[in-house]
């Protein structure tokens, strides 16, 4: 049991014995002792003052002395400051606690029971007309981390993805490929499928813009030119054919989407993310249309003269929202209604979380209201995990279109950067095969990327700085990974040493603080899950690594002469490594055995 719980139980026993008070959980308030006072944990005595009918100082004195006498194995000393009882936990209790942590290879992780709340987390959710970019990277990392954190906090988690696989965007790529592709395939060109499709999307755009320019030079206004350009008309015709199930269009669509999925899968694999269930818009949009028609019949929505269907949300402080176009085709919102319906049919979801960028805040506000109106009781409480934009410093890695940073390029550059970093420190990697060195570069490069993105508050816009992220000093993934690798090296060297009785060790303040910090992990996980905030985990790992490095700097470990102290320090190091590894795993970050 964590020390806090042990102390709380002892305090309950004390007030029961002294004042005949049955203390509730809320009455027993424990804090960390302020650094200027002696002790590690502080009990607030005010809640017992009334029952005791004594001054706070005296109550503190009485509880302190009772604990010292009756729980000597746990409490070794105390002092009272006003209504606060500062307690020194007995070294033996800290050491026993350390041994408990060390033994539990998943310390801080709650078991997931069959009756735990079921949380569905949607993340990634790309369109199929282009490859994943830096924004998706942030999304995928957040979604994955959130899922890990929720699981560690004992929730049942279903990771899901909605692939927006139909619509005008994919028709544009298809049309361009038909016109200018000469039958190019991923095999024939050696290009990843998603990149290939992305190239045709760009080609479409280029030709389309030329057409618009041409029409405008003939005197047409821009708005009309954009609608009248032959290419866009052709793309729309293709979309209509798609909706009519035209076999040729469908076959091409299927073939090209499959290329894209093969490409996405590679990127997902490289990022280390996966899904339990993937939904496709092509399979959900009809459900959405049906629900909208139902809502129309119930008078929740209305039809305009041109045949389009709208929701009037002005009463809710929003505006009017299009749900079906005048030609009957569905929009983005329609699809989301259908997708939500299917998901709740498939799973007994207690909580639905959408990991989607903050440019869609309004969309999810509307979705929540629409689902509620349509009678889905869970609509009201859906969670939009809304994150900010991520950019690279100017001039770094602009893709050809000059707008977004490609995810695959970024991952490759990070691994290369990590490899170059380790080339500076050749001796550390001495004796490793090329393969092993490359594997370390992969772990460190991705660790740098993931940590830098996940350490910041998800809501904030951020700048991803590759150089800074890979620095071995400072608040970075590689710094924490390096701390871990250092401990693993100590562990390898300690293997031959004989065992010793830890209870004979003396415990310094620094060591006590480290044990106390180790004990915080369960509460940090709980907080990260409750606040949907994986960055707490990053902060925890960083602080722990920093504290360990100070300890490592100030104390000998393997060279300590007293066998019991040496064994204690090895045990402590081992537990730090374990917590670092488990904590970082929640962020999807692997740890190298050496680096
Ligand atoms: N595919 C969309 C886009 O790229 C994001 C989908 C987000 N999820 C959702 N349920 N609407 O903008």
Coordinates of C-alpha atoms and ligand atoms in Angstrom, one line a residue:
X1 CA 0.0 0.0 0.0
X2 CA 1.3 3.5 -0.7
X3 CA 2.7 5.3 2.3
X4 CA -0.1 7.9 2.1
X5 CA -2.7 5.3 2.5
X6 CA -0.9 3.7 5.4
X7 CA -0.6 7.0 7.2
X8 CA -4.2 7.8 6.6
X9 CA -5.3 4.5 8.1
X10 CA -3.0 5.1 11.1
X11 CA -4.5 8.6 11.5
X12 CA -8.0 7.2 11.4
X13 CA -7.0 4.8 14.1
X14 CA -5.5 7.6 16.2
X15 CA -8.6 9.9 16.2
X16 CA -10.8 6.9 16.9
X17 CA -8.7 6.0 19.9
X18 CA -8.2 9.5 21.1
X19 CA -11.5 11.2 20.4
X20 CA -13.8 8.4 19.5
X21 CA -14.2 9.9 16.0
X22 CA -15.1 7.8 13.0
X23 CA -13.1 9.8 10.5
X24 CA -14.3 9.8 6.9
X25 CA -12.1 9.8 3.8
X26 CA -12.7 13.5 3.4
X27 CA -11.7 14.4 7.0
X28 CA -8.2 12.8 6.7
X29 CA -6.3 15.3 4.6
X30 CA -2.7 14.6 3.9
X31 CA -0.3 16.9 2.1
X32 CA 3.4 16.9 1.3
X33 CA 5.3 18.6 4.1
X34 CA 6.6 22.0 3.2
X35 CA 10.4 22.0 2.6
X36 CA 11.1 24.3 5.5
X37 CA 9.8 21.8 8.0
X38 CA 11.0 18.4 9.1
X39 CA 9.0 15.5 7.9
X40 CA 7.5 14.2 4.6
X41 CA 3.8 14.1 5.1
X42 CA 1.6 16.5 6.9
X43 CA -1.8 15.8 8.4
X44 CA -4.3 18.7 8.7
X45 CA -5.7 18.5 12.2
X46 CA -8.5 21.1 11.9
X47 CA -11.2 18.5 11.0
X48 CA -10.8 16.9 14.4
X49 CA -10.6 20.0 16.6
X50 CA -14.3 20.2 17.2
X51 CA -14.6 16.6 18.4
X52 CA -11.5 16.9 20.5
X53 CA -12.6 20.3 22.0
X54 CA -9.0 21.4 22.3
X55 CA -6.7 23.8 20.6
X56 CA -5.3 22.7 17.1
X57 CA -1.8 22.7 18.5
X58 CA -2.7 20.3 21.2
X59 CA -4.7 18.0 18.9
X60 CA -1.7 17.8 16.7
X61 CA 0.5 17.0 19.6
X62 CA -1.8 14.3 20.8
X63 CA -2.2 12.6 17.4
X64 CA 1.5 12.8 16.8
X65 CA 2.5 11.3 20.0
X66 CA -0.2 8.5 19.7
X67 CA 1.2 7.6 16.2
X68 CA 4.8 7.6 17.4
X69 CA 3.9 5.3 20.2
X70 CA 1.4 3.0 18.5
X71 CA 2.7 3.0 14.9
X72 CA 6.4 3.1 15.5
X73 CA 7.1 1.1 12.4
X74 CA 5.5 3.7 10.3
X75 CA 6.0 7.1 12.1
X76 CA 9.4 7.8 13.5
X77 CA 8.9 11.5 14.5
X78 CA 6.6 14.5 14.4
X79 CA 6.4 18.2 14.9
X80 CA 3.4 20.5 15.1
X81 CA 3.1 23.9 13.3
X82 CA -0.3 25.5 14.1
X83 CA -2.9 23.1 12.9
X84 CA -0.6 21.0 10.9
X85 CA 1.1 17.8 12.1
X86 CA 4.3 17.1 10.2
X87 CA 5.2 13.5 10.2
X88 CA 8.5 11.8 9.6
X89 CA 7.9 8.4 8.1
X90 CA 10.1 5.6 9.5
X91 CA 12.9 4.7 7.1
X92 CA 11.9 1.0 7.4
X93 CA 8.5 1.9 6.0
X94 CA 10.0 3.8 3.1
X95 CA 12.3 0.8 2.3
X96 CA 9.4 -1.6 2.5
X97 CA 7.4 0.6 0.2
X98 CA 10.3 0.8 -2.3
X99 CA 10.4 -3.0 -2.3
X100 CA 6.7 -3.1 -3.0
X101 CA 7.0 -0.8 -5.9
X102 CA 10.0 -2.6 -7.3
X103 CA 8.2 -6.0 -7.2
X104 CA 5.2 -4.6 -9.1
X105 CA 6.3 -4.5 -12.7
X106 CA 3.2 -2.5 -13.6
X107 CA 3.2 -0.2 -10.6
X108 CA 0.6 2.5 -10.8
X109 CA -1.5 0.7 -13.5
X110 CA -5.0 -0.4 -12.5
X111 CA -6.4 -3.7 -13.7
X112 CA -9.2 -3.3 -16.2
X113 CA -12.3 -5.1 -15.0
X114 CA -15.2 -6.3 -17.2
X115 CA -17.5 -3.8 -15.5
X116 CA -15.2 -0.8 -15.9
X117 CA -16.6 2.2 -17.9
X118 CA -16.2 1.8 -21.6
X119 CA -14.5 4.7 -23.3
X120 CA -14.3 5.0 -27.1
X121 CA -11.5 7.2 -28.3
X122 CA -11.7 8.3 -31.9
X123 CA -8.4 9.6 -33.4
X124 CA -6.5 10.0 -36.6
X125 CA -9.5 10.0 -38.9
X126 CA -7.9 11.0 -42.2
X127 CA -9.3 11.8 -45.6
X128 CA -8.1 9.4 -48.2
X129 CA -6.9 11.9 -50.8
X130 CA -3.4 12.6 -49.4
X131 CA -0.8 11.3 -47.0
X132 CA -0.7 12.1 -43.3
X133 CA 1.0 15.3 -42.2
X134 CA 2.4 16.9 -39.0
X135 CA -1.1 17.7 -37.7
X136 CA -2.1 14.0 -38.0
X137 CA 1.1 13.2 -36.1
X138 CA 0.0 15.3 -33.2
X139 CA -3.4 13.8 -33.4
X140 CA -2.2 10.2 -33.5
X141 CA 0.2 10.7 -30.6
X142 CA -2.4 12.4 -28.5
X143 CA -5.0 9.7 -29.3
X144 CA -2.7 6.9 -28.6
X145 CA -1.4 8.4 -25.3
X146 CA -4.9 9.2 -24.2
X147 CA -5.9 5.6 -24.8
X148 CA -2.9 4.2 -22.9
X149 CA -3.6 6.6 -20.0
X150 CA -7.2 5.7 -19.8
X151 CA -6.4 2.0 -19.8
X152 CA -3.8 2.4 -17.1
X153 CA -6.5 4.2 -15.0
X154 CA -8.7 1.1 -15.3
X155 CA -11.1 2.1 -18.1
X156 CA -12.0 -0.2 -20.9
X157 CA -10.9 1.5 -24.1
X158 CA -11.8 1.0 -27.7
X159 CA -9.6 2.9 -30.1
X160 CA -11.4 3.8 -33.3
X161 CA -10.8 5.7 -36.5
X162 CA -13.2 7.1 -39.0
X163 CA -11.8 7.1 -42.5
X164 CA -13.4 9.8 -44.7
X165 CA -13.1 7.7 -47.8
X166 CA -15.8 9.2 -50.0
X167 CA -16.6 12.6 -51.3
X168 CA -15.4 15.2 -53.7
X169 CA -11.8 15.1 -52.5
X170 CA -11.1 11.5 -53.5
X171 CA -12.9 12.0 -56.8
X172 CA -10.4 14.8 -57.6
X173 CA -7.5 12.4 -57.2
X174 CA -9.3 9.7 -59.2
X175 CA -10.0 12.0 -62.1
X176 CA -6.5 13.3 -62.2
X177 CA -5.1 9.8 -62.2
X178 CA -7.4 8.8 -65.1
X179 CA -6.4 11.8 -67.1
X180 CA -2.6 12.0 -66.5
X181 CA -1.7 8.8 -64.7
X182 CA -0.8 6.5 -67.6
X183 CA -1.8 3.6 -65.3
X184 CA 0.8 4.5 -62.7
X185 CA 0.7 2.2 -59.5
X186 CA 2.7 2.1 -56.3
X187 CA 4.5 -0.9 -57.7
X188 CA 5.3 0.7 -61.1
X189 CA 6.5 4.0 -59.5
X190 CA 7.9 2.7 -56.2
X191 CA 5.9 5.4 -54.4
X192 CA 3.9 4.8 -51.3
X193 CA 0.3 4.6 -52.2
X194 CA -0.9 7.5 -50.1
X195 CA 1.9 9.7 -51.6
X196 CA 0.9 8.6 -55.1
X197 CA -2.7 9.6 -54.5
X198 CA -1.6 12.8 -52.9
X199 CA 0.4 13.7 -56.0
X200 CA -2.7 13.4 -58.2
X201 CA -4.7 15.5 -55.8
X202 CA -2.0 18.2 -56.2
X203 CA -2.1 17.7 -60.0
X204 CA -5.8 18.1 -60.0
X205 CA -5.5 21.3 -58.1
X206 CA -2.9 22.7 -60.4
X207 CA -4.9 22.1 -63.6
X208 CA -8.1 23.2 -62.0
X209 CA -6.5 26.6 -61.0
X210 CA -5.3 27.0 -64.6
X211 CA -8.8 26.5 -65.9
X212 CA -10.2 29.0 -63.4
X213 CA -7.6 31.5 -64.4
X214 CA -8.3 30.9 -68.1
X215 CA -12.1 31.5 -67.6
X216 CA -11.5 34.6 -65.6
X217 CA -9.2 36.0 -68.3
X218 CA -12.3 35.6 -70.6
X219 CA -14.2 37.9 -68.3
X220 CA -15.9 35.4 -65.9
X221 CA -16.0 36.3 -62.2
X222 CA -14.0 34.1 -59.9
X223 CA -17.0 32.5 -58.1
X224 CA -18.6 31.4 -61.3
X225 CA -15.3 30.3 -62.8
X226 CA -14.7 28.0 -59.9
X227 CA -18.0 26.4 -60.4
X228 CA -17.9 26.3 -64.2
X229 CA -14.4 24.9 -64.7
X230 CA -14.7 21.7 -66.7
X231 CA -12.5 19.7 -64.2
X232 CA -14.6 20.4 -61.2
X233 CA -17.8 19.6 -63.1
X234 CA -16.3 16.3 -64.1
X235 CA -15.3 15.6 -60.5
X236 CA -18.9 16.3 -59.4
X237 CA -20.2 14.0 -62.1
X238 CA -17.9 11.3 -60.8
X239 CA -19.2 11.8 -57.2
X240 CA -22.8 11.4 -58.4
X241 CA -21.8 8.2 -60.3
X242 CA -20.2 7.0 -57.2
X243 CA -23.3 7.5 -55.2
X244 CA -25.3 5.7 -57.9
X245 CA -22.9 2.8 -57.5
X246 CA -21.5 3.0 -61.0
X247 CA -19.3 -0.2 -61.2
X248 CA -16.4 1.4 -63.0
X249 CA -16.1 4.4 -60.6
X250 CA -16.5 2.2 -57.6
X251 CA -13.8 -0.2 -58.9
X252 CA -11.4 2.7 -59.4
X253 CA -12.3 4.2 -56.0
X254 CA -11.7 0.9 -54.3
X255 CA -8.3 0.3 -56.0
X256 CA -7.0 3.8 -55.2
X257 CA -8.2 3.7 -51.6
X258 CA -6.5 0.4 -51.1
X259 CA -3.2 2.0 -52.2
X260 CA -3.8 4.8 -49.7
X261 CA -4.6 2.4 -46.8
X262 CA -1.4 0.4 -47.5
X263 CA 0.5 3.7 -47.2
X264 CA -1.4 4.8 -44.0
X265 CA -0.7 1.5 -42.4
X266 CA 3.1 2.0 -42.9
X267 CA 2.9 5.4 -41.3
X268 CA 0.8 4.1 -38.4
X269 CA 3.2 1.3 -37.9
X270 CA 6.2 3.6 -37.8
X271 CA 4.4 5.8 -35.3
X272 CA 3.5 2.8 -33.2
X273 CA -0.3 3.4 -33.2
X274 CA -3.2 1.1 -34.0
X275 CA -7.0 0.8 -33.8
X276 CA -9.4 -1.7 -32.5
X277 CA -12.2 -0.8 -35.0
X278 CA -12.1 1.3 -38.1
X279 CA -15.2 2.9 -39.5
X280 CA -15.4 4.1 -43.1
X281 CA -17.6 7.0 -44.1
X282 CA -18.8 5.1 -47.2
X283 CA -20.4 2.6 -44.7
X284 CA -21.9 5.2 -42.4
X285 CA -23.1 8.1 -44.5
X286 CA -26.4 6.4 -45.5
X287 CA -27.2 5.8 -41.8
X288 CA -26.7 9.5 -41.3
X289 CA -29.0 10.4 -44.2
X290 CA -31.7 8.2 -42.8
X291 CA -31.4 9.8 -39.4
X292 CA -31.7 13.3 -41.0
X293 CA -34.8 12.2 -42.9
X294 CA -36.2 10.9 -39.6
X295 CA -35.5 14.2 -37.9
X296 CA -37.1 16.0 -40.8
X297 CA -40.3 14.0 -40.5
X298 CA -40.3 14.7 -36.8
X299 CA -40.1 18.4 -37.5
X300 CA -36.7 18.8 -35.9
X301 CA -35.2 20.0 -39.2
X302 CA -36.7 21.8 -42.2
X303 CA -36.4 21.7 -45.9
X304 CA -35.7 24.8 -48.0
X305 CA -37.2 25.6 -51.4
X306 CA -34.1 24.2 -53.2
X307 CA -34.6 20.9 -51.5
X308 CA -31.7 21.2 -49.0
X309 CA -32.3 20.1 -45.4
X310 CA -31.2 22.4 -42.5
X311 CA -31.2 22.5 -38.7
X312 CA -32.0 25.8 -37.1
X313 CA -29.8 26.1 -34.0
X314 CA -30.3 29.8 -33.4
X315 CA -32.2 29.0 -30.1
X316 CA -29.0 27.3 -29.0
X317 CA -27.0 30.4 -29.8
X318 CA -25.6 28.9 -33.0
X319 CA -26.6 29.4 -36.6
X320 CA -28.3 27.3 -39.3
X321 CA -26.6 24.1 -40.3
X322 CA -26.8 22.3 -43.6
X323 CA -27.5 18.6 -43.3
X324 CA -28.3 17.5 -46.8
X325 CA -27.5 19.3 -50.1
X326 CA -30.2 20.2 -52.6
X327 CA -29.2 17.3 -54.8
X328 CA -29.7 15.0 -51.8
X329 CA -26.0 14.3 -51.3
X330 CA -24.7 14.2 -47.7
X331 CA -22.2 16.5 -46.0
X332 CA -19.6 16.0 -43.4
X333 CA -22.1 16.4 -40.5
X334 CA -24.4 13.8 -42.0
X335 CA -21.7 11.2 -41.9
X336 CA -20.8 12.0 -38.3
X337 CA -24.4 11.4 -37.2
X338 CA -24.4 8.0 -39.0
X339 CA -21.0 7.1 -37.6
X340 CA -22.1 7.9 -34.0
X341 CA -25.2 5.8 -34.4
X342 CA -23.3 2.7 -35.6
X343 CA -20.7 3.1 -32.9
X344 CA -23.2 3.1 -30.1
X345 CA -25.0 0.1 -31.7
X346 CA -21.7 -1.8 -31.8
X347 CA -20.4 -1.0 -28.3
X348 CA -22.0 -0.2 -24.9
X349 CA -20.1 3.1 -24.8
X350 CA -20.1 5.1 -21.6
X351 CA -18.1 7.9 -22.9
X352 CA -17.2 9.0 -26.5
X353 CA -14.1 11.1 -27.0
X354 CA -13.2 12.7 -30.4
X355 CA -9.6 13.7 -30.8
X356 CA -9.9 16.3 -33.5
X357 CA -8.2 19.7 -34.1
X358 CA -9.6 22.9 -32.6
X359 CA -10.6 24.2 -36.1
X360 CA -13.5 21.8 -35.7
X361 CA -14.7 23.1 -32.3
X362 CA -17.9 24.4 -33.9
X363 CA -18.6 21.2 -35.7
X364 CA -18.6 19.2 -32.5
X365 CA -20.6 21.7 -30.7
X366 CA -23.2 21.3 -33.4
X367 CA -22.9 17.5 -33.5
X368 CA -23.5 17.2 -29.8
X369 CA -26.7 19.3 -30.1
X370 CA -27.9 17.4 -33.2
X371 CA -27.4 14.0 -31.6
X372 CA -29.2 15.1 -28.5
X373 CA -32.1 16.4 -30.6
X374 CA -32.2 13.1 -32.5
X375 CA -32.8 11.4 -29.2
X376 CA -29.3 9.9 -28.6
X377 CA -29.0 10.3 -24.8
X378 CA -25.2 10.2 -25.1
X379 CA -25.0 13.1 -27.5
X380 CA -25.0 15.8 -24.9
X381 CA -21.9 14.5 -23.1
X382 CA -19.7 13.7 -26.0
X383 CA -16.1 14.9 -25.4
X384 CA -14.3 16.8 -28.1
X385 CA -10.6 16.5 -27.2
X386 CA -9.7 19.6 -29.1
X387 CA -6.0 20.3 -29.7
X388 CA -4.1 23.1 -31.2
X389 CA -2.0 23.5 -34.3
X390 CA 1.5 22.3 -34.7
X391 CA 4.0 23.9 -37.0
X392 CA 7.7 23.7 -37.8
X393 CA 10.0 26.7 -37.5
X394 CA 10.1 28.6 -40.8
X395 CA 11.9 27.1 -43.7
X396 CA 12.1 23.6 -42.3
X397 CA 10.8 20.7 -44.3
X398 CA 8.2 22.3 -46.4
X399 CA 6.6 19.8 -48.7
X400 CA 6.2 20.5 -52.4
X401 CA 2.9 22.2 -52.0
X402 CA 4.7 24.4 -49.5
X403 CA 2.0 24.0 -46.9
X404 CA 2.2 20.9 -44.8
X405 CA 5.0 18.7 -43.4
X406 CA 4.7 15.1 -44.5
X407 CA 4.6 12.6 -41.6
X408 CA 6.8 10.0 -43.3
X409 CA 9.4 12.6 -44.2
X410 CA 9.4 13.9 -40.6
X411 CA 9.8 10.4 -39.1
X412 CA 12.7 9.7 -41.4
X413 CA 14.4 13.0 -40.6
X414 CA 14.0 12.4 -36.8
X415 CA 15.6 8.9 -37.1
X416 CA 18.4 10.3 -39.2
X417 CA 19.0 13.1 -36.7
X418 CA 19.2 10.7 -33.8
X419 CA 21.7 8.6 -35.8
X420 CA 23.9 11.6 -36.3
X421 CA 23.7 12.5 -32.6
X422 CA 24.9 9.1 -31.6
X423 CA 27.7 9.2 -34.2
X424 CA 29.1 12.0 -32.0
X425 CA 29.3 9.6 -29.1
X426 CA 30.8 6.6 -30.9
X427 CA 32.2 5.0 -27.8
X428 CA 28.8 4.5 -26.2
X429 CA 27.6 2.5 -29.0
X430 CA 30.8 0.5 -29.4
X431 CA 30.3 -3.1 -30.1
X432 CA 26.8 -2.7 -31.5
X433 CA 25.9 -4.1 -34.9
X434 CA 24.7 -1.7 -37.6
X435 CA 21.2 -3.0 -37.0
X436 CA 21.3 -2.4 -33.3
X437 CA 22.6 1.1 -33.8
X438 CA 19.8 1.8 -36.3
X439 CA 17.2 0.4 -33.9
X440 CA 18.5 2.8 -31.1
X441 CA 18.3 5.7 -33.6
X442 CA 14.7 4.8 -34.3
X443 CA 13.8 4.6 -30.7
X444 CA 15.5 7.9 -29.8
X445 CA 14.3 9.8 -33.0
X446 CA 10.7 8.8 -32.4
X447 CA 11.1 9.4 -28.6
X448 CA 12.3 12.9 -29.3
X449 CA 9.3 13.6 -31.6
X450 CA 6.7 12.1 -29.4
X451 CA 7.9 13.6 -26.2
X452 CA 8.3 17.1 -27.6
X453 CA 4.7 17.1 -28.8
X454 CA 3.1 15.3 -25.8
X455 CA 4.8 17.4 -23.1
X456 CA 2.8 20.5 -24.0
X457 CA -0.8 21.2 -23.2
X458 CA -2.7 19.7 -26.1
X459 CA -4.9 22.8 -26.4
X460 CA -2.1 25.1 -27.2
X461 CA -0.7 25.8 -30.6
X462 CA 3.0 24.8 -30.7
X463 CA 6.1 24.9 -32.7
X464 CA 7.9 21.6 -33.2
X465 CA 11.6 22.2 -33.2
X466 CA 13.5 19.0 -34.3
X467 CA 16.9 20.1 -33.0
X468 CA 15.6 21.1 -29.6
X469 CA 13.6 17.9 -29.3
X470 CA 16.6 15.7 -29.8
X471 CA 18.9 17.5 -27.3
X472 CA 20.1 15.1 -24.7
X473 CA 19.9 17.8 -22.0
X474 CA 16.7 19.5 -21.0
X475 CA 13.1 18.5 -21.0
X476 CA 13.3 16.1 -23.9
X477 CA 12.5 12.4 -24.6
X478 CA 16.2 11.6 -25.3
X479 CA 17.2 13.0 -21.9
X480 CA 14.8 10.7 -20.2
X481 CA 15.8 7.8 -22.4
X482 CA 19.4 8.4 -21.6
X483 CA 18.7 8.4 -17.9
X484 CA 17.0 5.1 -18.4
X485 CA 19.8 3.6 -20.4
X486 CA 22.3 4.8 -17.7
X487 CA 20.4 2.9 -15.1
X488 CA 20.2 -0.2 -17.2
X489 CA 24.0 0.0 -17.6
X490 CA 24.3 0.2 -13.8
X491 CA 22.0 -2.9 -13.5
X492 CA 24.1 -4.9 -15.9
X493 CA 27.2 -4.1 -13.9
X494 CA 25.5 -4.9 -10.6
X495 CA 24.6 -8.4 -11.7
X496 CA 27.4 -10.2 -9.9
X497 CA 27.0 -8.4 -6.6
X498 CA 25.8 -10.4 -3.6
X499 CA 22.4 -9.6 -2.1
X500 CA 22.1 -7.7 1.1
X501 CA 19.4 -7.0 3.7
X502 CA 17.9 -3.7 2.7
X503 CA 16.4 -3.1 6.1
X504 CA 19.9 -2.6 7.4
X505 CA 20.4 0.4 5.1
X506 CA 20.5 4.0 6.2
X507 CA 18.2 6.3 4.2
X508 CA 19.1 9.9 3.3
X509 CA 16.6 12.7 2.7
X510 CA 17.4 12.6 -1.0
X511 CA 16.7 8.9 -1.2
X512 CA 13.5 9.3 0.8
X513 CA 12.4 12.0 -1.6
X514 CA 13.0 9.7 -4.6
X515 CA 11.0 6.9 -3.1
X516 CA 8.2 9.3 -2.3
X517 CA 8.3 10.5 -5.9
X518 CA 8.1 6.9 -7.2
X519 CA 5.0 6.5 -5.1
X520 CA 3.3 9.4 -6.9
X521 CA 2.8 7.6 -10.2
X522 CA -0.6 6.1 -9.5
X523 CA -2.0 9.6 -8.6
X524 CA -0.4 11.1 -11.7
X525 CA -2.0 8.5 -14.0
X526 CA -5.4 9.1 -12.3
X527 CA -5.0 12.8 -12.9
X528 CA -3.9 12.5 -16.5
X529 CA -7.0 10.3 -17.2
X530 CA -9.4 12.5 -15.3
X531 CA -8.2 15.7 -17.0
X532 CA -7.6 14.1 -20.4
X533 CA -4.1 15.3 -20.1
X534 CA -1.1 13.1 -21.1
X535 CA 1.3 16.0 -20.5
X536 CA 1.1 15.3 -16.8
X537 CA 2.8 12.0 -17.5
X538 CA 5.6 13.7 -19.4
X539 CA 6.2 16.1 -16.6
X540 CA 6.3 13.3 -14.1
X541 CA 8.9 11.4 -16.1
X542 CA 11.0 14.4 -16.6
X543 CA 11.0 15.4 -12.9
X544 CA 11.8 11.8 -11.9
X545 CA 14.7 11.6 -14.3
X546 CA 16.1 14.9 -13.2
X547 CA 15.9 13.9 -9.6
X548 CA 17.6 10.6 -10.3
X549 CA 20.4 12.3 -12.1
X550 CA 21.0 14.5 -9.1
X551 CA 21.1 11.5 -6.9
X552 CA 23.5 9.7 -9.3
X553 CA 25.7 12.8 -9.2
X554 CA 25.8 13.0 -5.4
X555 CA 25.9 9.4 -4.4
X556 CA 28.0 6.4 -5.3
X557 CA 25.9 3.4 -6.2
X558 CA 28.1 0.5 -7.3
X559 CA 31.1 1.8 -5.4
X560 CA 29.3 2.3 -2.1
X561 CA 31.1 0.2 0.5
X562 CA 28.3 -0.6 2.9
X563 CA 26.6 -3.6 1.3
X564 CA 23.1 -2.7 2.6
X565 CA 23.3 0.9 1.3
X566 CA 24.6 -0.3 -2.0
X567 CA 21.8 -2.8 -2.4
X568 CA 19.3 -0.1 -1.5
X569 CA 20.6 2.3 -4.1
X570 CA 20.5 -0.4 -6.7
X571 CA 17.0 -1.2 -5.8
X572 CA 16.1 2.4 -5.9
X573 CA 17.7 2.9 -9.4
X574 CA 15.9 -0.2 -10.6
X575 CA 12.5 1.2 -9.5
X576 CA 13.2 4.5 -11.1
X577 CA 14.0 2.8 -14.4
X578 CA 10.8 0.8 -14.1
X579 CA 8.6 3.9 -13.5
X580 CA 10.3 5.8 -16.3
X581 CA 9.7 2.9 -18.7
X582 CA 6.1 2.5 -17.7
X583 CA 5.4 6.2 -17.7
X584 CA 7.0 6.7 -21.1
X585 CA 5.1 3.7 -22.5
X586 CA 1.9 5.6 -21.8
X587 CA 3.2 8.2 -24.2
X588 CA 4.0 5.5 -26.7
X589 CA 7.7 6.0 -26.2
X590 CA 10.1 3.1 -26.1
X591 CA 13.2 3.0 -24.0
X592 CA 16.6 1.8 -25.2
X593 CA 18.8 -0.5 -23.1
X594 CA 21.7 1.6 -24.1
X595 CA 22.3 4.7 -26.1
Ligands
LIG1 N1 -11.4 13.5 -41.8 C1 -11.6 14.8 -41.2 C2 -10.6 15.8 -41.6 O1 -9.5 15.4 -42.1 C3 -11.5 14.7 -39.7 C4 -12.5 13.7 -39.0 C5 -12.7 13.9 -37.6 N2 -13.7 13.1 -37.0 C6 -15.0 13.2 -37.0 N3 -15.7 12.3 -36.4 N4 -15.5 14.2 -37.7 O2 -10.8 17.0 -41.5

